[in-house]
Amino acid sequence: PAPANEANTVLLRIVPYGDGQRLLVARDVSDQKRLESTRRDFVANASHELRTPLTVLRGYLEIMNEDAGESGALAAWQRPLREMSAQSQRMGRIIDSLLRLARLEAEGMHQRQEAIDIGEMIRQVVDGLKRHEARDHVFELDLQPGLNLYGRASELESVIANLAANAARYSPAASTIRIAWQAEAGGALLSVADNGPGIAPEHIPRLTERFYRVDSGRKASDGGTGLGLAIVKHSLEHHESELIIDSEPGAGSTFSARFPHSRLIIEDAA
Ligand code: ADP
């Protein structure tokens, strides 16, 4: 029985059974679903509650950093204060990503959707990266004009931003990153290819797990949180798509997503 005001969820499956027969299997997954939703709510509430105290700490740290920089009373603390700032910024990024992930999981498919000019979105994300974290990288864009995607702008932007930022983060400065958006048989393909170190096959299936990082000892300052690809995976699921990872150590990596034809809005070239 379901608690008051709550419905039960039953999973129905038809499985082959003997010669030509089928078996209908019904499984009550209500408890599992309730547990999942309790966990999501907890993560969302906890990350939300952690934001305010962190903002206060970061405010004071900024003032102390300024004082240390002007050889004031805190001059001897310059290095530790800088490290504290870097770590608190990282904590802020983790909290924001956790909140984002919890919302993505809870929202499902019911959010507002619109026709999105993916080519234009890619150009804007790349412009932003070139001003900050990917100043020294070379971007090559291969974008099909008039190929729009029906979906949620904020989610699709986070897919592009996460994949492009990773390509820059894990490949050497001045190397080339190729981003393509092209129609193909049955749909369209978005791909981000880098000339980075590549990824060993045993890591690839685990990359979209929360907090999974190939090199867990990376610096706080590199901007990573270990949550980026989990966010990408969930955002793509909302668009009937999935992340395809093609990589080999020493040969760079290509992260791509295929979108079904039903999501495309193709403008007339005329
Ligand atoms: P992070 O914040 O650590 O980048 P992600 O979820 O975005 O977290 O990625 C998970 C891990 O996948 C990274 O820590 C890194 O080890 C690996 N990874 C992601 N993108 C690339 C890439 N383009 N080249 C090599 N490794 C990558």
GROMACS .gro file of C-alpha atoms and ligand atoms in nm:
model
  297
    1PRO     CA    1   0.000   0.000   0.000
    2ALA     CA    2   0.117   0.353  -0.078
    3PRO     CA    3   0.138   0.622   0.193
    4ALA     CA    4  -0.145   0.878   0.188
    5ASN     CA    5  -0.137   1.107  -0.121
    6GLU     CA    6   0.127   0.898  -0.294
    7ALA     CA    7   0.092   0.657  -0.582
    8ASN     CA    8   0.272   0.328  -0.619
    9THR     CA    9   0.498   0.263  -0.915
   10VAL     CA   10   0.481  -0.074  -1.084
   11LEU     CA   11   0.728  -0.179  -1.351
   12LEU     CA   12   0.581  -0.406  -1.620
   13ARG     CA   13   0.804  -0.619  -1.841
   14ILE     CA   14   0.729  -0.878  -2.107
   15VAL     CA   15   0.999  -1.146  -2.133
   16PRO     CA   16   1.032  -1.446  -2.369
   17TYR     CA   17   0.934  -1.770  -2.196
   18GLY     CA   18   0.968  -2.110  -2.360
   19ASP     CA   19   0.864  -2.169  -2.722
   20GLY     CA   20   0.707  -1.854  -2.849
   21GLN     CA   21   0.541  -1.776  -2.516
   22ARG     CA   22   0.570  -1.455  -2.322
   23LEU     CA   23   0.568  -1.387  -1.952
   24LEU     CA   24   0.436  -1.063  -1.804
   25VAL     CA   25   0.639  -0.963  -1.497
   26ALA     CA   26   0.510  -0.692  -1.263
   27ARG     CA   27   0.742  -0.551  -1.000
   28ASP     CA   28   0.650  -0.295  -0.735
   29VAL     CA   29   0.937  -0.042  -0.736
   30SER     CA   30   0.764   0.217  -0.514
   31ASP     CA   31   1.003   0.183  -0.221
   32GLN     CA   32   1.302   0.215  -0.449
   33LYS     CA   33   1.155   0.527  -0.611
   34ARG     CA   34   1.073   0.684  -0.275
   35LEU     CA   35   1.427   0.619  -0.152
   36GLU     CA   36   1.573   0.777  -0.466
   37SER     CA   37   1.358   1.083  -0.427
   38THR     CA   38   1.455   1.117  -0.057
   39ARG     CA   39   1.822   1.102  -0.157
   40ARG     CA   40   1.772   1.364  -0.431
   41ASP     CA   41   1.589   1.597  -0.195
   42PHE     CA   42   1.860   1.555   0.064
   43VAL     CA   43   2.139   1.639  -0.181
   44ALA     CA   44   1.946   1.939  -0.313
   45ASN     CA   45   1.871   2.072   0.037
   46ALA     CA   46   2.221   2.009   0.168
   47SER     CA   47   2.389   2.185  -0.124
   48HIS     CA   48   2.148   2.475  -0.099
   49GLU     CA   49   2.215   2.513   0.276
   50LEU     CA   50   2.593   2.498   0.227
   51ARG     CA   51   2.591   2.790  -0.016
   52THR     CA   52   2.516   3.068   0.232
   53PRO     CA   53   2.789   2.996   0.490
   54LEU     CA   54   3.038   2.943   0.208
   55THR     CA   55   2.954   3.283   0.060
   56VAL     CA   56   3.027   3.446   0.397
   57LEU     CA   57   3.360   3.263   0.431
   58ARG     CA   58   3.460   3.361   0.079
   59GLY     CA   59   3.377   3.724   0.146
   60TYR     CA   60   3.609   3.739   0.448
   61LEU     CA   61   3.880   3.547   0.264
   62GLU     CA   62   3.873   3.803  -0.014
   63ILE     CA   63   3.925   4.089   0.233
   64MET     CA   64   4.208   3.901   0.405
   65ASN     CA   65   4.369   3.825   0.069
   66GLU     CA   66   4.367   4.194  -0.020
   67ASP     CA   67   4.528   4.282   0.311
   68ALA     CA   68   4.796   4.015   0.262
   69GLY     CA   69   4.865   4.141  -0.091
   70GLU     CA   70   4.923   4.498   0.032
   71SER     CA   71   5.184   4.370   0.281
   72GLY     CA   72   4.954   4.448   0.572
   73ALA     CA   73   4.932   4.252   0.898
   74LEU     CA   74   4.860   3.932   0.706
   75ALA     CA   75   5.161   3.948   0.470
   76ALA     CA   76   5.310   3.627   0.612
   77TRP     CA   77   4.982   3.446   0.533
   78GLN     CA   78   4.981   3.527   0.165
   79ARG     CA   79   5.029   3.169   0.040
   80PRO     CA   80   4.791   2.989   0.276
   81LEU     CA   81   4.527   3.254   0.213
   82ARG     CA   82   4.556   3.209  -0.162
   83GLU     CA   83   4.520   2.833  -0.119
   84MET     CA   84   4.217   2.883   0.106
   85SER     CA   85   4.058   3.099  -0.163
   86ALA     CA   86   4.129   2.841  -0.433
   87GLN     CA   87   3.982   2.561  -0.220
   88SER     CA   88   3.673   2.759  -0.126
   89GLN     CA   89   3.613   2.842  -0.491
   90ARG     CA   90   3.639   2.473  -0.570
   91MET     CA   91   3.394   2.393  -0.292
   92GLY     CA   92   3.156   2.647  -0.446
   93ARG     CA   93   3.182   2.476  -0.784
   94ILE     CA   94   3.116   2.134  -0.630
   95ILE     CA   95   2.811   2.260  -0.442
   96ASP     CA   96   2.671   2.429  -0.754
   97SER     CA   97   2.726   2.113  -0.959
   98LEU     CA   98   2.563   1.891  -0.696
   99LEU     CA   99   2.261   2.118  -0.685
  100ARG     CA  100   2.243   2.122  -1.062
  101LEU     CA  101   2.263   1.742  -1.080
  102ALA     CA  102   1.993   1.694  -0.815
  103ARG     CA  103   1.764   1.933  -1.006
  104LEU     CA  104   1.835   1.758  -1.337
  105GLU     CA  105   1.741   1.423  -1.187
  106ALA     CA  106   1.423   1.558  -1.030
  107GLU     CA  107   1.298   1.766  -1.319
  108GLY     CA  108   1.264   1.492  -1.576
  109MET     CA  109   1.128   1.594  -1.911
  110HIS     CA  110   0.868   1.846  -1.809
  111GLN     CA  111   1.068   2.164  -1.847
  112ARG     CA  112   1.021   2.427  -2.116
  113GLN     CA  113   1.171   2.334  -2.448
  114GLU     CA  114   1.248   2.542  -2.755
  115ALA     CA  115   1.425   2.537  -3.092
  116ILE     CA  116   1.795   2.599  -3.029
  117ASP     CA  117   2.056   2.712  -3.276
  118ILE     CA  118   2.328   2.472  -3.158
  119GLY     CA  119   2.590   2.620  -3.393
  120GLU     CA  120   2.542   2.964  -3.238
  121MET     CA  121   2.547   2.814  -2.889
  122ILE     CA  122   2.879   2.641  -2.964
  123ARG     CA  123   3.028   2.970  -3.091
  124GLN     CA  124   2.926   3.150  -2.772
  125VAL     CA  125   3.064   2.880  -2.542
  126VAL     CA  126   3.393   2.878  -2.734
  127ASP     CA  127   3.418   3.260  -2.716
  128GLY     CA  128   3.377   3.239  -2.338
  129LEU     CA  129   3.641   2.966  -2.304
  130LYS     CA  130   3.887   3.158  -2.523
  131ARG     CA  131   3.863   3.454  -2.287
  132HIS     CA  132   3.944   3.243  -1.980
  133GLU     CA  133   4.037   2.879  -1.936
  134ALA     CA  134   4.124   2.797  -2.299
  135ARG     CA  135   4.313   3.114  -2.398
  136ASP     CA  136   4.596   2.921  -2.565
  137HIS     CA  137   4.395   2.652  -2.741
  138VAL     CA  138   4.303   2.651  -3.108
  139PHE     CA  139   3.937   2.574  -3.183
  140GLU     CA  140   3.826   2.437  -3.518
  141LEU     CA  141   3.451   2.449  -3.568
  142ASP     CA  142   3.262   2.252  -3.828
  143LEU     CA  143   2.902   2.363  -3.787
  144GLN     CA  144   2.616   2.292  -4.022
  145PRO     CA  145   2.410   2.611  -4.065
  146GLY     CA  146   2.034   2.598  -4.008
  147LEU     CA  147   2.049   2.278  -3.805
  148ASN     CA  148   1.849   2.344  -3.488
  149LEU     CA  149   1.764   2.118  -3.201
  150TYR     CA  150   1.442   2.114  -3.001
  151GLY     CA  151   1.533   2.097  -2.633
  152ARG     CA  152   1.626   2.276  -2.313
  153ALA     CA  153   1.878   2.556  -2.363
  154SER     CA  154   2.041   2.544  -2.018
  155GLU     CA  155   2.097   2.169  -2.037
  156LEU     CA  156   2.235   2.172  -2.390
  157GLU     CA  157   2.463   2.460  -2.303
  158SER     CA  158   2.603   2.269  -2.006
  159VAL     CA  159   2.668   1.968  -2.233
  160ILE     CA  160   2.868   2.181  -2.477
  161ALA     CA  161   3.044   2.381  -2.202
  162ASN     CA  162   3.145   2.074  -2.001
  163LEU     CA  163   3.278   1.881  -2.301
  164ALA     CA  164   3.467   2.180  -2.442
  165ALA     CA  165   3.611   2.277  -2.101
  166ASN     CA  166   3.726   1.918  -2.042
  167ALA     CA  167   3.889   1.907  -2.387
  168ALA     CA  168   4.084   2.221  -2.294
  169ARG     CA  169   4.161   2.109  -1.937
  170TYR     CA  170   4.304   1.772  -2.039
  171SER     CA  171   4.495   1.867  -2.354
  172PRO     CA  172   4.818   2.067  -2.389
  173ALA     CA  173   4.808   2.446  -2.442
  174ALA     CA  174   4.818   2.545  -2.810
  175SER     CA  175   4.674   2.208  -2.919
  176THR     CA  176   4.365   2.196  -3.141
  177ILE     CA  177   4.012   2.114  -3.028
  178ARG     CA  178   3.760   2.023  -3.300
  179ILE     CA  179   3.391   2.075  -3.240
  180ALA     CA  180   3.144   1.953  -3.501
  181TRP     CA  181   2.763   1.975  -3.533
  182GLN     CA  182   2.637   1.796  -3.841
  183ALA     CA  183   2.332   1.612  -3.969
  184GLU     CA  184   2.381   1.243  -4.042
  185ALA     CA  185   2.160   0.948  -4.131
  186GLY     CA  186   1.873   0.934  -3.880
  187GLY     CA  187   1.969   1.243  -3.679
  188ALA     CA  188   2.259   1.474  -3.596
  189LEU     CA  189   2.595   1.438  -3.425
  190LEU     CA  190   2.766   1.676  -3.185
  191SER     CA  191   3.131   1.594  -3.125
  192VAL     CA  192   3.424   1.742  -2.935
  193ALA     CA  193   3.768   1.601  -3.018
  194ASP     CA  194   4.095   1.686  -2.846
  195ASN     CA  195   4.462   1.596  -2.877
  196GLY     CA  196   4.501   1.522  -2.509
  197PRO     CA  197   4.652   1.215  -2.342
  198GLY     CA  198   4.351   0.992  -2.411
  199ILE     CA  199   4.185   0.759  -2.160
  200ALA     CA  200   4.260   0.393  -2.084
  201PRO     CA  201   3.968   0.159  -2.171
  202GLU     CA  202   3.910   0.047  -1.811
  203HIS     CA  203   3.821   0.403  -1.706
  204ILE     CA  204   3.584   0.486  -1.990
  205PRO     CA  205   3.266   0.314  -1.859
  206ARG     CA  206   3.306   0.488  -1.522
  207LEU     CA  207   3.365   0.849  -1.636
  208THR     CA  208   3.001   0.955  -1.598
  209GLU     CA  209   2.986   0.839  -1.235
  210ARG     CA  210   2.973   1.119  -0.981
  211PHE     CA  211   3.319   1.221  -0.857
  212TYR     CA  212   3.498   0.963  -1.072
  213ARG     CA  213   3.828   1.109  -1.195
  214VAL     CA  214   4.107   0.921  -1.368
  215ASP     CA  215   4.369   1.121  -1.183
  216SER     CA  216   4.216   1.185  -0.841
  217GLY     CA  217   4.518   1.383  -0.723
  218ARG     CA  218   4.465   1.675  -0.957
  219LYS     CA  219   4.499   2.029  -0.826
  220ALA     CA  220   4.204   2.226  -0.690
  221SER     CA  221   4.291   2.505  -0.930
  222ASP     CA  222   4.229   2.305  -1.248
  223GLY     CA  223   3.856   2.377  -1.222
  224GLY     CA  224   3.740   2.015  -1.225
  225THR     CA  225   3.484   1.872  -0.982
  226GLY     CA  226   3.437   1.517  -1.109
  227LEU     CA  227   3.068   1.598  -1.168
  228GLY     CA  228   3.080   1.744  -1.519
  229LEU     CA  229   3.023   1.425  -1.715
  230ALA     CA  230   2.747   1.310  -1.476
  231ILE     CA  231   2.568   1.636  -1.559
  232VAL     CA  232   2.630   1.579  -1.931
  233LYS     CA  233   2.488   1.226  -1.911
  234HIS     CA  234   2.166   1.337  -1.740
  235SER     CA  235   2.118   1.635  -1.971
  236LEU     CA  236   2.159   1.412  -2.276
  237GLU     CA  237   1.913   1.156  -2.140
  238HIS     CA  238   1.651   1.432  -2.135
  239HIS     CA  239   1.705   1.465  -2.512
  240GLU     CA  240   1.691   1.091  -2.601
  241SER     CA  241   2.065   1.095  -2.645
  242GLU     CA  242   2.368   0.944  -2.476
  243LEU     CA  243   2.735   1.020  -2.442
  244ILE     CA  244   2.969   0.827  -2.672
  245ILE     CA  245   3.333   0.822  -2.561
  246ASP     CA  246   3.597   0.728  -2.813
  247SER     CA  247   3.947   0.742  -2.673
  248GLU     CA  248   4.279   0.566  -2.658
  249PRO     CA  249   4.587   0.650  -2.455
  250GLY     CA  250   4.815   0.865  -2.669
  251ALA     CA  251   4.554   0.927  -2.938
  252GLY     CA  252   4.333   1.201  -2.790
  253SER     CA  253   3.963   1.171  -2.704
  254THR     CA  254   3.635   1.233  -2.881
  255PHE     CA  255   3.320   1.286  -2.678
  256SER     CA  256   3.004   1.289  -2.887
  257ALA     CA  257   2.627   1.272  -2.872
  258ARG     CA  258   2.384   1.160  -3.138
  259PHE     CA  259   2.038   1.320  -3.143
  260PRO     CA  260   1.735   1.157  -3.308
  261HIS     CA  261   1.580   1.308  -3.619
  262SER     CA  262   1.258   1.379  -3.426
  263ARG     CA  263   1.445   1.650  -3.228
  264LEU     CA  264   1.581   1.837  -3.530
  265ILE     CA  265   1.442   2.147  -3.692
  266ILE     CA  266   1.620   2.199  -4.020
  267GLU     CA  267   1.589   2.543  -4.178
  268ASP     CA  268   1.555   2.577  -4.554
  269ALA     CA  269   1.884   2.683  -4.713
  270ALA     CA  270   1.689   2.915  -4.948
  271ADP     P1  271   3.628   1.674  -1.398
  271ADP     O1  272   3.565   1.787  -1.329
  271ADP     O2  273   3.727   1.599  -1.317
  271ADP     O3  274   3.676   1.710  -1.535
  271ADP     P2  275   3.428   1.518  -1.536
  271ADP     O4  276   3.310   1.445  -1.485
  271ADP     O5  277   3.405   1.627  -1.636
  271ADP     O6  278   3.507   1.571  -1.411
  271ADP     O7  279   3.530   1.414  -1.601
  271ADP     C1  280   3.563   1.296  -1.528
  271ADP     C2  281   3.702   1.251  -1.561
  271ADP     O8  282   3.709   1.210  -1.697
  271ADP     C3  283   3.809   1.360  -1.550
  271ADP     O9  284   3.856   1.374  -1.418
  271ADP     C4  285   3.918   1.306  -1.642
  271ADP    O10  286   3.995   1.210  -1.573
  271ADP     C5  287   3.839   1.234  -1.750
  271ADP     N1  288   3.822   1.319  -1.870
  271ADP     C6  289   3.715   1.393  -1.903
  271ADP     N2  290   3.732   1.454  -2.022
  271ADP     C7  291   3.855   1.417  -2.066
  271ADP     C8  292   3.932   1.445  -2.184
  271ADP     N3  293   3.884   1.528  -2.281
  271ADP     N4  294   4.055   1.388  -2.196
  271ADP     C9  295   4.102   1.304  -2.100
  271ADP     N5  296   4.035   1.273  -1.985
  271ADP    C10  297   3.912   1.329  -1.969
   0.00000   0.00000   0.00000
